[in-house]
Structures are given as C-alpha cells and as structure tokens.
C-alpha cells in the first residue's frame, strides 16, 4: 500500500488497482489500437486507455497509438511547414499552371506565401509556449495559439478544400457518404493523412506485426482519417484483421450492413461497449476461429455482412481503470497534463429528447463508487504527477460529487477536477462548497433552454428556479460555470429563444463560458425516433448520405432550422469580445484557466460582461 501525505497506512485508501495476474505474452495476441484525427489534441481521449487496460489485463500485448496527437505533432514542425509553403508556391503561386479544379482562395495563398516562412520558423517555439506556463500570459498565449492555428491553415492548403483545425477536420466531401469515403481514402490531392500515415504509421505496423488493428472512431470527423489508415493497411497487403469501433460506429450499426463496400476497407466493426468483444476477436483471430460467436460484431463473411447479437454491457465497476501507459503524454497541446476519467457509463437521467445517449437502446447506467474513483485519481496523480482530472461523463451523480469531494478533501485535495453536472434540486450550496474544498474547479451544465415550456417539451427535467440558484451558488463557491444551450428545438418560438437570452443576461455574473448551437436532429435521439411527439412533421433523408447521423427536418410550428441559425448567429455577433480568447477555445483550456486563476486567488471573469481595458 502506498503512503499519501505521510499519514499512517491504515488510514490510507489503496492505490493498487485490482488486476488479474498477467498471462505470458503470446505473439499472436498482439493488438495495435489507433485513435485517428480529429479530436481536440489537448488531452488523451479515453477510448484507447480503456481498451488497453482491459486487453492487457487479459494478457494481450497492446500498442496504443494516438494518431491524433501524432498528426498535430508531425504537422506543427518547421520542416513540415516549410514543405507545405513550397507546395502552395508550386501549385498555386505566381506562374503556376491553373490545373486545379478548385484552387484555394487567392488571399489564403498570398497569406501562406507571405507569412508561411516566418510561421515555419516560429512554430516549434509556439508549441513549447502552449505547453508551458507561458500559455497563461495573455498576449504570449494568444500569439502562440494563433501561430499554431495559422500553421494548420497553411498546412491544409495543398489539400484544399479539406481543412485541419485544432478543433475539427473538414474533409473535401461528405463523410456521411460511403461513396465519398471510398474515394476520399485514396485521394492524395485532398487527404493529408495518406502521406503522414505512410511515413509514420505503416512502417511501425510492418515492424510490430499486430494480429489485429483496432481503429477507434468516436466522432464523424474521424471517419475519413480512420478509414484512411484501414485503406493503407489493406493496400499494403499487411496481414492483420482491421476492425473499427467507438460511438460513431455504434450510431451506424443499422446502416453499415447496407454499405458492404465499406467492408472492403475493414474486416469488422465492433458496436457498443468494445472491451469484451475486442478481446474475443483477438482470441478468435489468433486461433483462426469463426467470428460468429463474438458479441456486438458486424463482419464480412465471404460476400455477406453478418451482424452478431449484442452483449449486456459490463458494469464500469468491474472494468480495470484506464491504462495510459504508451500514450504520448508529452504531445498534448496544453500547458498542464490533463487526464480524463469516467465516473459512470451512460446517463443516470437518460430522457432528454435531443440526446442520443444509449444510441437508441434502453439506457444501462452504471457508476463507480466514490472510493474507487478517488483511488483511480490518486493513482494517476502518483504515477504521472497529474493534477488535473476531467470527467468525460454525461453527468456526474450528486452522490458521487458529495462523496468524492469528501474523500479528496481528506486526502489534502491534491487534484483539481471538473465535469458535467445536471441542475438538480439536491445540488445545494453546502455541496458546492464541499466540491470546491475537494478540488472541483469547473462544472459544465446542460442549460439547453431557459423557456419553461421548451424545457418541459424536451423532457430536460430541470427547473428554472434551481438553474438560477445553482449558477449563483456555484459561482460564489469559486467554480467556473460553463453552460451548453441551443436554439431551435422543435416547437421553440422566437419568444422562447428570447427567454433563454434574457436568462443568460440575468445570470451574466455567474456564467463564465458557454458553448451554443442549434438543434441537431440526431439518429436514435427520442426526437428522431418519435418525431410526431415532438412536433416534427418530416425527417429528410438524402439517399447519397447513407451513413448519416444528422438529418434535416420540418417542424409543425415554431422556428425552422434556418430561423434557429439566424437567432444563433445574431446572438453570437452580439457577444462581447474576449481580449485573450485562447482560454475559451476548448474544455481543457477553460478548465486549466479556471484552475490557474483559482490558484492565484483571482476571480473567474464573467462571459457576457465586456472586459475593461488594462
Ligand atoms: S442531455 Fe445530458 S442529462 Fe440529458 S439524457 Fe443526455 S446525457 Fe443525460
């Protein structure tokens, strides 16, 4: 047992995570796990550490590769940038032949040629600044992040209109179309990952010879980069089983079998929780067995695509803690190491009409006990010296918030943490103060709307009275409040939207940041499954978008999609400018900024209040 804070062992909590004794490594049971771009490269995603832990616990050799972090690291170098500028000059610069179908806008080309050589010389220093305390220096952090963003824009120009940003990747075509994906994976003109993977990934797969390559695809933006890796493995004739999995693949489970051409790139797809199916897949591939018995698997069998039944999800408490060994922890673009954890799988509420939690299956919620959670956090703190933990949960339960913060306070509050919380009546002032004492520095609230009628209609299960009180008490306790909200839920009127805006301004002193958008009709959400119950006349499916998860729709009353976008854009335009917007770019930067200000004894700036000069 490990000592913490020099107190006697008997009062300490155990940091030794329960694992089964490891089996002898079997060379046939070797897996390479890939996490393709694009995901914000500021902390590891949990997909690889979660699968890695489970597979290693069962004696499988795992090589995790965060291709997302690697690609940003590869692109944001002086050498890559200099090559990109030369490529822009050769193809689009003065004297080049106008052979391109769709050349980039001339002002971008001129910017790249004028500014690119200087940016190439600055990029390494800017990366170092973003990874250091210099990030918190307003002007230095702002300049450094701007250099990285400008570099990404220039590095993307040879592949125009495809565009790699810090926060997203826009492919040159619709990534919810299997026709486009099949073209896109082999299109060197628009796919920047082909060359990067050929240089960095393929040699390693050749050398390591994994029996299975598992590609994690949590989001739609990762489809093309993920399938590009699969394509290259098949094109090179490498002898390994290629499987894909993750939330986005689970969302496609009903349409994938109707897109058999995708199975020319992959051998199988794992849907829902991947741990046990992936382990069984590794064993079946090693032993040359049939895949028919592996749960949650969609796979190619000759000319046929077969779909195996789903297995009951494993309770999170029975799974090993995420294993970050082998993740490139020094490559993330943030001033401090932040590691993600889950307190639960699924959402304990699980009813919001716009939300696809559970992917259309009855919600199976399970959570860790606060004691287990604290042990995981303290283990990571001890192993990696990490001080910041971000809970990637849908919503942490009030009970875990209370118990966890008490345990951590007893341990001397060595960690700062944050995550999503629902506006529940039981989130009281004493609880919020307890959370701060236990290290909580940021809460992300799904505010969604502040019209009581729309809150009811979307089955959010929250009340304005508690939303208002919690925002104030949370802010007064010293927590950075981040809110999510959107316009255009079916049936929402302009007056309803105005109520949301009024609420935000009425609480402007207590809200520190927000992410807003418009309603998205997402596959498997209650609004998608039961459109008429939510005032949706028609959901529009485009035949070419055979892998779509978002849909256009028509409403019976209230604002349509176009009006919701207009309201959103107008509200966005009305927001006060931030002098140092780098702190608001993503969850990790907001969280670290909140923690940094707290450590300095400085207040958290309100989001909607204009900043004074100085
Ligand atoms: S929106 Fe949040 S609270 Fe509502 S069901 Fe989804 S995850 Fe749960």
Short mmCIF file of C-alpha atoms in Angstrom, two decimals, residues 134-503:
data_model
loop_
_atom_site.label_atom_id
_atom_site.label_comp_id
_atom_site.label_asym_id
_atom_site.label_seq_id
_atom_site.Cartn_x
_atom_site.Cartn_y
_atom_site.Cartn_z
CA UNK A 134 3.61 31.00 -20.90
CA UNK A 135 0.15 29.97 -22.14
CA UNK A 136 -1.38 31.76 -19.13
CA UNK A 137 0.34 35.00 -20.07
CA UNK A 138 -2.48 36.62 -22.08
CA UNK A 139 -0.55 38.12 -25.02
CA UNK A 140 2.04 35.30 -25.24
CA UNK A 141 -0.56 32.54 -25.05
CA UNK A 142 -2.76 34.28 -27.60
CA UNK A 143 0.09 34.82 -30.07
CA UNK A 144 1.33 31.25 -29.68
CA UNK A 145 -2.05 29.64 -30.25
CA UNK A 146 -2.69 31.94 -33.21
CA UNK A 147 0.61 30.79 -34.77
CA UNK A 148 -0.45 27.16 -34.42
CA UNK A 149 -3.85 27.86 -35.97
CA UNK A 150 -2.30 29.79 -38.86
CA UNK A 151 0.14 26.93 -39.42
CA UNK A 152 -2.70 24.40 -39.58
CA UNK A 153 -4.49 26.54 -42.14
CA UNK A 154 -1.41 26.77 -44.35
CA UNK A 155 -0.59 23.07 -43.92
CA UNK A 156 -4.13 22.29 -45.11
CA UNK A 157 -3.97 24.44 -48.27
CA UNK A 158 -2.35 21.79 -50.52
CA UNK A 159 -5.40 19.63 -49.73
CA UNK A 160 -8.00 22.37 -50.19
CA UNK A 161 -10.95 22.37 -49.52
CA UNK A 162 -10.06 19.82 -46.80
CA UNK A 163 -9.01 21.66 -43.67
CA UNK A 164 -7.43 20.52 -40.42
CA UNK A 165 -8.19 22.85 -37.50
CA UNK A 166 -7.29 22.49 -33.87
CA UNK A 167 -10.90 21.64 -33.05
CA UNK A 168 -12.17 19.90 -36.17
CA UNK A 169 -11.38 18.40 -39.55
CA UNK A 170 -13.34 19.25 -42.66
CA UNK A 171 -12.92 16.67 -45.38
CA UNK A 172 -13.23 17.60 -49.05
CA UNK A 173 -16.64 15.91 -49.26
CA UNK A 174 -19.47 14.49 -47.15
CA UNK A 175 -18.09 11.97 -44.67
CA UNK A 176 -21.55 10.52 -44.15
CA UNK A 177 -21.50 9.16 -47.70
CA UNK A 178 -19.87 5.77 -48.26
CA UNK A 179 -19.29 6.76 -51.88
CA UNK A 180 -17.23 9.78 -50.83
CA UNK A 181 -15.37 7.83 -48.11
CA UNK A 182 -14.27 5.17 -50.60
CA UNK A 183 -12.92 7.88 -52.93
CA UNK A 184 -11.53 10.02 -50.13
CA UNK A 185 -9.35 7.35 -48.51
CA UNK A 186 -7.28 7.03 -51.70
CA UNK A 187 -7.28 10.65 -52.86
CA UNK A 188 -3.80 12.14 -52.30
CA UNK A 189 -4.95 15.53 -53.60
CA UNK A 190 -7.35 16.08 -50.70
CA UNK A 191 -6.34 13.61 -47.99
CA UNK A 192 -3.35 14.83 -45.98
CA UNK A 193 -3.31 11.70 -43.81
CA UNK A 194 -2.24 9.36 -46.63
CA UNK A 195 1.27 10.76 -46.77
CA UNK A 196 1.62 11.18 -42.99
CA UNK A 197 0.49 7.63 -42.24
CA UNK A 198 2.73 6.21 -44.98
CA UNK A 199 5.70 7.91 -43.35
CA UNK A 200 4.86 7.30 -39.69
CA UNK A 201 2.31 4.53 -39.20
CA UNK A 202 2.81 1.89 -41.88
CA UNK A 203 6.49 1.21 -41.06
CA UNK A 204 5.50 0.61 -37.43
CA UNK A 205 2.70 -1.80 -38.35
CA UNK A 206 5.12 -3.68 -40.62
CA UNK A 207 7.64 -3.92 -37.80
CA UNK A 208 5.23 -4.78 -34.97
CA UNK A 209 3.03 -7.16 -36.99
CA UNK A 210 -0.08 -6.88 -34.81
CA UNK A 211 -2.67 -9.58 -35.44
CA UNK A 212 -5.47 -7.03 -35.00
CA UNK A 213 -5.55 -3.30 -35.66
CA UNK A 214 -8.44 -1.60 -33.86
CA UNK A 215 -9.43 1.87 -35.04
CA UNK A 216 -11.47 3.93 -32.61
CA UNK A 217 -13.96 6.33 -34.22
CA UNK A 218 -15.90 8.31 -31.61
CA UNK A 219 -16.96 11.11 -33.98
CA UNK A 220 -17.96 11.64 -37.60
CA UNK A 221 -14.91 13.85 -38.26
CA UNK A 222 -12.72 10.80 -37.62
CA UNK A 223 -14.35 8.62 -40.29
CA UNK A 224 -12.13 9.62 -43.19
CA UNK A 225 -8.84 9.74 -41.22
CA UNK A 226 -9.74 6.42 -39.53
CA UNK A 227 -10.72 4.62 -42.71
CA UNK A 228 -7.63 6.02 -44.44
CA UNK A 229 -5.48 4.02 -42.00
CA UNK A 230 -7.59 0.93 -42.79
CA UNK A 231 -7.21 1.51 -46.53
CA UNK A 232 -3.42 1.81 -46.31
CA UNK A 233 -3.14 -1.41 -44.30
CA UNK A 234 -5.18 -3.28 -46.92
CA UNK A 235 -3.38 -1.61 -49.83
CA UNK A 236 -0.01 -2.63 -48.38
CA UNK A 237 -1.28 -6.21 -48.04
CA UNK A 238 -0.41 -6.33 -44.33
CA UNK A 239 -1.60 -9.48 -42.67
CA UNK A 240 -3.83 -8.19 -39.88
CA UNK A 241 -7.51 -8.07 -39.07
CA UNK A 242 -8.74 -4.45 -39.21
CA UNK A 243 -11.68 -3.56 -37.02
CA UNK A 244 -13.36 -0.24 -36.21
CA UNK A 245 -15.39 0.73 -33.16
CA UNK A 246 -16.48 3.62 -30.97
CA UNK A 247 -19.60 5.76 -30.53
CA UNK A 248 -19.86 6.84 -34.16
CA UNK A 249 -19.67 3.24 -35.36
CA UNK A 250 -22.37 2.28 -32.84
CA UNK A 251 -24.54 5.03 -34.34
CA UNK A 252 -24.07 3.45 -37.77
CA UNK A 253 -24.89 -0.12 -36.73
CA UNK A 254 -28.19 -0.30 -38.63
CA UNK A 255 -26.86 1.21 -41.86
CA UNK A 256 -23.37 -0.30 -42.04
CA UNK A 257 -24.63 -3.71 -43.24
CA UNK A 258 -26.24 -1.86 -46.18
CA UNK A 259 -22.89 -0.34 -47.12
CA UNK A 260 -20.93 -3.56 -47.79
CA UNK A 261 -18.37 -1.63 -49.84
CA UNK A 262 -17.01 -0.20 -46.55
CA UNK A 263 -16.06 -3.78 -45.65
CA UNK A 264 -13.54 -3.65 -48.49
CA UNK A 265 -11.53 -1.41 -46.13
CA UNK A 266 -12.24 -3.16 -42.83
CA UNK A 267 -12.80 -6.74 -41.73
CA UNK A 268 -15.23 -5.99 -38.93
CA UNK A 269 -16.89 -3.34 -36.78
CA UNK A 270 -17.47 -3.53 -33.02
CA UNK A 271 -20.55 -1.68 -31.79
CA UNK A 272 -21.45 -0.55 -28.25
CA UNK A 273 -19.00 -1.36 -25.44
CA UNK A 274 -15.89 -2.76 -27.07
CA UNK A 275 -13.84 -4.40 -24.32
CA UNK A 276 -15.15 -7.98 -24.23
CA UNK A 277 -15.92 -8.23 -27.99
CA UNK A 278 -12.45 -6.97 -28.89
CA UNK A 279 -10.80 -9.49 -26.56
CA UNK A 280 -12.83 -12.30 -28.09
CA UNK A 281 -11.96 -11.04 -31.55
CA UNK A 282 -8.25 -11.10 -30.72
CA UNK A 283 -8.56 -14.70 -29.49
CA UNK A 284 -10.61 -15.80 -32.49
CA UNK A 285 -8.13 -14.25 -34.94
CA UNK A 286 -5.18 -15.82 -33.05
CA UNK A 287 -6.80 -19.25 -33.14
CA UNK A 288 -8.23 -18.91 -36.65
CA UNK A 289 -11.76 -19.40 -35.31
CA UNK A 290 -15.05 -18.30 -36.80
CA UNK A 291 -16.35 -14.88 -35.68
CA UNK A 292 -19.98 -15.97 -35.37
CA UNK A 293 -19.92 -16.17 -31.57
CA UNK A 294 -18.39 -12.73 -30.91
CA UNK A 295 -20.99 -10.33 -29.49
CA UNK A 296 -21.52 -6.80 -30.86
CA UNK A 297 -19.65 -7.65 -34.06
CA UNK A 298 -20.57 -6.78 -37.64
CA UNK A 299 -18.25 -8.55 -40.06
CA UNK A 300 -17.70 -9.69 -43.57
CA UNK A 301 -18.11 -13.39 -44.26
CA UNK A 302 -17.44 -14.04 -47.92
CA UNK A 303 -19.90 -11.86 -49.82
CA UNK A 304 -22.17 -11.50 -46.82
CA UNK A 305 -22.20 -8.93 -43.97
CA UNK A 306 -23.18 -10.61 -40.73
CA UNK A 307 -24.50 -8.93 -37.59
CA UNK A 308 -23.99 -10.69 -34.25
CA UNK A 309 -26.29 -10.09 -31.24
CA UNK A 310 -25.44 -7.54 -28.59
CA UNK A 311 -23.95 -8.49 -25.23
CA UNK A 312 -25.17 -6.91 -21.98
CA UNK A 313 -22.80 -4.05 -21.21
CA UNK A 314 -20.23 -4.65 -18.49
CA UNK A 315 -20.68 -2.63 -15.30
CA UNK A 316 -17.99 0.04 -15.10
CA UNK A 317 -17.05 -1.08 -11.58
CA UNK A 318 -15.96 -4.46 -13.00
CA UNK A 319 -13.61 -2.91 -15.55
CA UNK A 320 -9.97 -2.04 -14.86
CA UNK A 321 -9.02 1.60 -14.55
CA UNK A 322 -7.86 3.21 -17.83
CA UNK A 323 -4.24 2.45 -18.66
CA UNK A 324 -2.33 5.43 -20.07
CA UNK A 325 0.99 3.58 -20.47
CA UNK A 326 2.15 4.08 -24.05
CA UNK A 327 0.03 7.19 -24.63
CA UNK A 328 2.15 10.15 -25.81
CA UNK A 329 1.53 12.23 -22.69
CA UNK A 330 4.10 14.86 -23.67
CA UNK A 331 2.49 15.55 -27.06
CA UNK A 332 -0.77 17.17 -25.95
CA UNK A 333 -1.10 20.85 -26.71
CA UNK A 334 -1.91 22.18 -23.25
CA UNK A 335 0.03 23.94 -20.50
CA UNK A 336 -0.64 21.14 -18.00
CA UNK A 337 -1.26 17.43 -18.32
CA UNK A 338 -4.99 16.77 -18.01
CA UNK A 339 -6.21 13.18 -17.90
CA UNK A 340 -9.80 12.06 -18.47
CA UNK A 341 -11.71 9.57 -16.34
CA UNK A 342 -15.29 8.35 -16.22
CA UNK A 343 -17.35 8.23 -13.05
CA UNK A 344 -20.07 6.28 -14.85
CA UNK A 345 -21.17 4.73 -18.12
CA UNK A 346 -24.39 6.09 -19.57
CA UNK A 347 -26.55 8.82 -18.09
CA UNK A 348 -28.50 8.38 -14.86
CA UNK A 349 -31.27 10.61 -16.30
CA UNK A 350 -31.26 9.48 -19.91
CA UNK A 351 -34.51 11.11 -21.13
CA UNK A 352 -33.66 14.37 -22.92
CA UNK A 353 -35.42 14.36 -26.27
CA UNK A 354 -32.50 15.78 -28.28
CA UNK A 355 -29.88 13.42 -26.83
CA UNK A 356 -28.77 10.09 -28.24
CA UNK A 357 -27.24 8.71 -25.04
CA UNK A 358 -27.52 4.92 -25.21
CA UNK A 359 -27.69 5.08 -29.04
CA UNK A 360 -31.35 4.14 -29.06
CA UNK A 361 -31.02 1.13 -26.75
CA UNK A 362 -32.55 1.12 -23.26
CA UNK A 363 -30.10 3.01 -21.07
CA UNK A 364 -27.83 0.85 -18.98
CA UNK A 365 -26.34 3.08 -16.36
CA UNK A 366 -23.57 2.00 -14.03
CA UNK A 367 -21.21 4.08 -11.95
CA UNK A 368 -18.09 3.75 -9.87
CA UNK A 369 -18.29 4.21 -6.13
CA UNK A 370 -16.63 7.43 -4.99
CA UNK A 371 -13.95 5.38 -3.24
CA UNK A 372 -12.97 3.61 -6.48
CA UNK A 373 -12.98 6.91 -8.29
CA UNK A 374 -10.72 8.57 -5.75
CA UNK A 375 -8.35 5.60 -5.97
CA UNK A 376 -8.15 5.98 -9.74
CA UNK A 377 -7.50 9.72 -9.47
CA UNK A 378 -4.82 9.31 -6.83
CA UNK A 379 -3.17 6.50 -8.76
CA UNK A 380 -2.87 8.77 -11.80
CA UNK A 381 -1.61 11.59 -9.60
CA UNK A 382 1.08 9.35 -8.17
CA UNK A 383 2.02 7.67 -11.45
CA UNK A 384 2.13 10.71 -13.75
CA UNK A 385 2.18 13.67 -11.36
CA UNK A 386 -1.07 14.82 -12.98
CA UNK A 387 -3.01 17.48 -11.05
CA UNK A 388 -5.99 17.90 -13.37
CA UNK A 389 -8.67 15.30 -14.00
CA UNK A 390 -11.53 15.91 -16.40
CA UNK A 391 -14.58 13.68 -16.06
CA UNK A 392 -15.77 12.87 -19.57
CA UNK A 393 -19.12 11.69 -18.20
CA UNK A 394 -22.56 12.58 -19.43
CA UNK A 395 -23.43 13.79 -15.90
CA UNK A 396 -21.77 13.02 -12.55
CA UNK A 397 -24.33 11.98 -9.92
CA UNK A 398 -24.86 14.31 -6.94
CA UNK A 399 -23.97 11.45 -4.63
CA UNK A 400 -20.59 10.91 -6.28
CA UNK A 401 -19.96 14.66 -6.22
CA UNK A 402 -20.54 14.69 -2.47
CA UNK A 403 -18.67 11.50 -1.54
CA UNK A 404 -15.76 12.05 -3.91
CA UNK A 405 -15.10 15.58 -2.74
CA UNK A 406 -15.18 14.47 0.90
CA UNK A 407 -12.65 11.72 0.25
CA UNK A 408 -10.38 14.01 -1.75
CA UNK A 409 -10.57 16.73 0.87
CA UNK A 410 -9.44 14.18 3.49
CA UNK A 411 -6.51 13.35 1.22
CA UNK A 412 -5.46 17.00 1.17
CA UNK A 413 -7.21 17.88 -2.14
CA UNK A 414 -4.19 17.09 -4.33
CA UNK A 415 -6.18 17.28 -7.58
CA UNK A 416 -8.27 19.79 -9.50
CA UNK A 417 -11.23 18.32 -11.34
CA UNK A 418 -14.30 19.20 -13.35
CA UNK A 419 -17.10 17.62 -15.35
CA UNK A 420 -20.75 17.73 -16.42
CA UNK A 421 -23.44 18.08 -13.77
CA UNK A 422 -27.22 18.37 -14.08
CA UNK A 423 -29.16 21.21 -12.46
CA UNK A 424 -30.66 19.08 -9.67
CA UNK A 425 -32.51 20.37 -6.63
CA UNK A 426 -30.06 18.45 -4.42
CA UNK A 427 -27.08 20.47 -5.69
CA UNK A 428 -27.06 22.74 -2.66
CA UNK A 429 -24.75 25.50 -1.51
CA UNK A 430 -23.05 23.26 1.13
CA UNK A 431 -22.50 20.59 -1.53
CA UNK A 432 -20.97 23.11 -3.94
CA UNK A 433 -18.68 24.39 -1.19
CA UNK A 434 -17.72 20.82 -0.34
CA UNK A 435 -16.90 20.20 -4.01
CA UNK A 436 -14.59 23.21 -4.12
CA UNK A 437 -12.88 22.02 -0.94
CA UNK A 438 -12.37 18.66 -2.67
CA UNK A 439 -10.77 20.25 -5.75
CA UNK A 440 -13.66 20.93 -8.17
CA UNK A 441 -12.89 23.96 -10.33
CA UNK A 442 -15.27 23.74 -13.28
CA UNK A 443 -18.79 22.46 -13.89
CA UNK A 444 -20.34 22.06 -17.32
CA UNK A 445 -24.13 22.43 -17.16
CA UNK A 446 -26.55 21.41 -19.90
CA UNK A 447 -28.74 24.51 -19.68
CA UNK A 448 -30.22 23.90 -23.17
CA UNK A 449 -33.07 26.46 -22.90
CA UNK A 450 -34.45 28.83 -20.30
CA UNK A 451 -38.03 28.69 -21.56
CA UNK A 452 -40.01 26.59 -19.06
CA UNK A 453 -42.28 25.36 -21.87
CA UNK A 454 -39.36 24.20 -24.02
CA UNK A 455 -37.56 22.63 -21.05
CA UNK A 456 -40.70 20.55 -20.45
CA UNK A 457 -41.17 19.77 -24.14
CA UNK A 458 -37.60 18.48 -24.46
CA UNK A 459 -38.05 16.42 -21.25
CA UNK A 460 -34.99 18.02 -19.69
CA UNK A 461 -36.31 17.51 -16.17
CA UNK A 462 -34.82 20.73 -14.80
CA UNK A 463 -36.44 23.80 -13.26
CA UNK A 464 -35.59 27.45 -13.76
CA UNK A 465 -35.65 28.12 -10.04
CA UNK A 466 -32.88 25.59 -9.38
CA UNK A 467 -30.92 26.53 -12.50
CA UNK A 468 -30.85 30.11 -11.29
CA UNK A 469 -29.89 29.27 -7.71
CA UNK A 470 -27.22 26.72 -8.63
CA UNK A 471 -25.49 29.03 -11.10
CA UNK A 472 -25.25 31.74 -8.43
CA UNK A 473 -24.19 29.46 -5.58
CA UNK A 474 -21.72 27.58 -7.71
CA UNK A 475 -20.07 30.77 -8.91
CA UNK A 476 -19.97 32.19 -5.39
CA UNK A 477 -18.33 28.97 -4.18
CA UNK A 478 -15.47 29.52 -6.67
CA UNK A 479 -16.46 27.20 -9.54
CA UNK A 480 -16.15 28.16 -13.21
CA UNK A 481 -19.60 27.65 -14.73
CA UNK A 482 -19.72 26.53 -18.35
CA UNK A 483 -23.14 26.16 -19.98
CA UNK A 484 -24.38 24.43 -23.11
CA UNK A 485 -27.52 25.72 -24.78
CA UNK A 486 -29.09 25.76 -28.21
CA UNK A 487 -31.83 27.36 -30.25
CA UNK A 488 -34.42 25.66 -32.42
CA UNK A 489 -35.74 22.65 -30.53
CA UNK A 490 -38.89 21.72 -32.49
CA UNK A 491 -41.74 23.96 -31.35
CA UNK A 492 -39.46 26.69 -29.97
CA UNK A 493 -40.65 30.17 -30.89
CA UNK A 494 -38.71 33.41 -31.09
CA UNK A 495 -40.24 34.37 -27.74
CA UNK A 496 -38.92 31.14 -26.18
CA UNK A 497 -35.44 31.88 -27.57
CA UNK A 498 -35.66 35.39 -26.14
CA UNK A 499 -36.38 33.89 -22.71
CA UNK A 500 -33.11 31.95 -22.93
CA UNK A 501 -31.20 35.09 -23.88
CA UNK A 502 -32.87 37.03 -21.05
CA UNK A 503 -31.96 34.31 -18.55
#
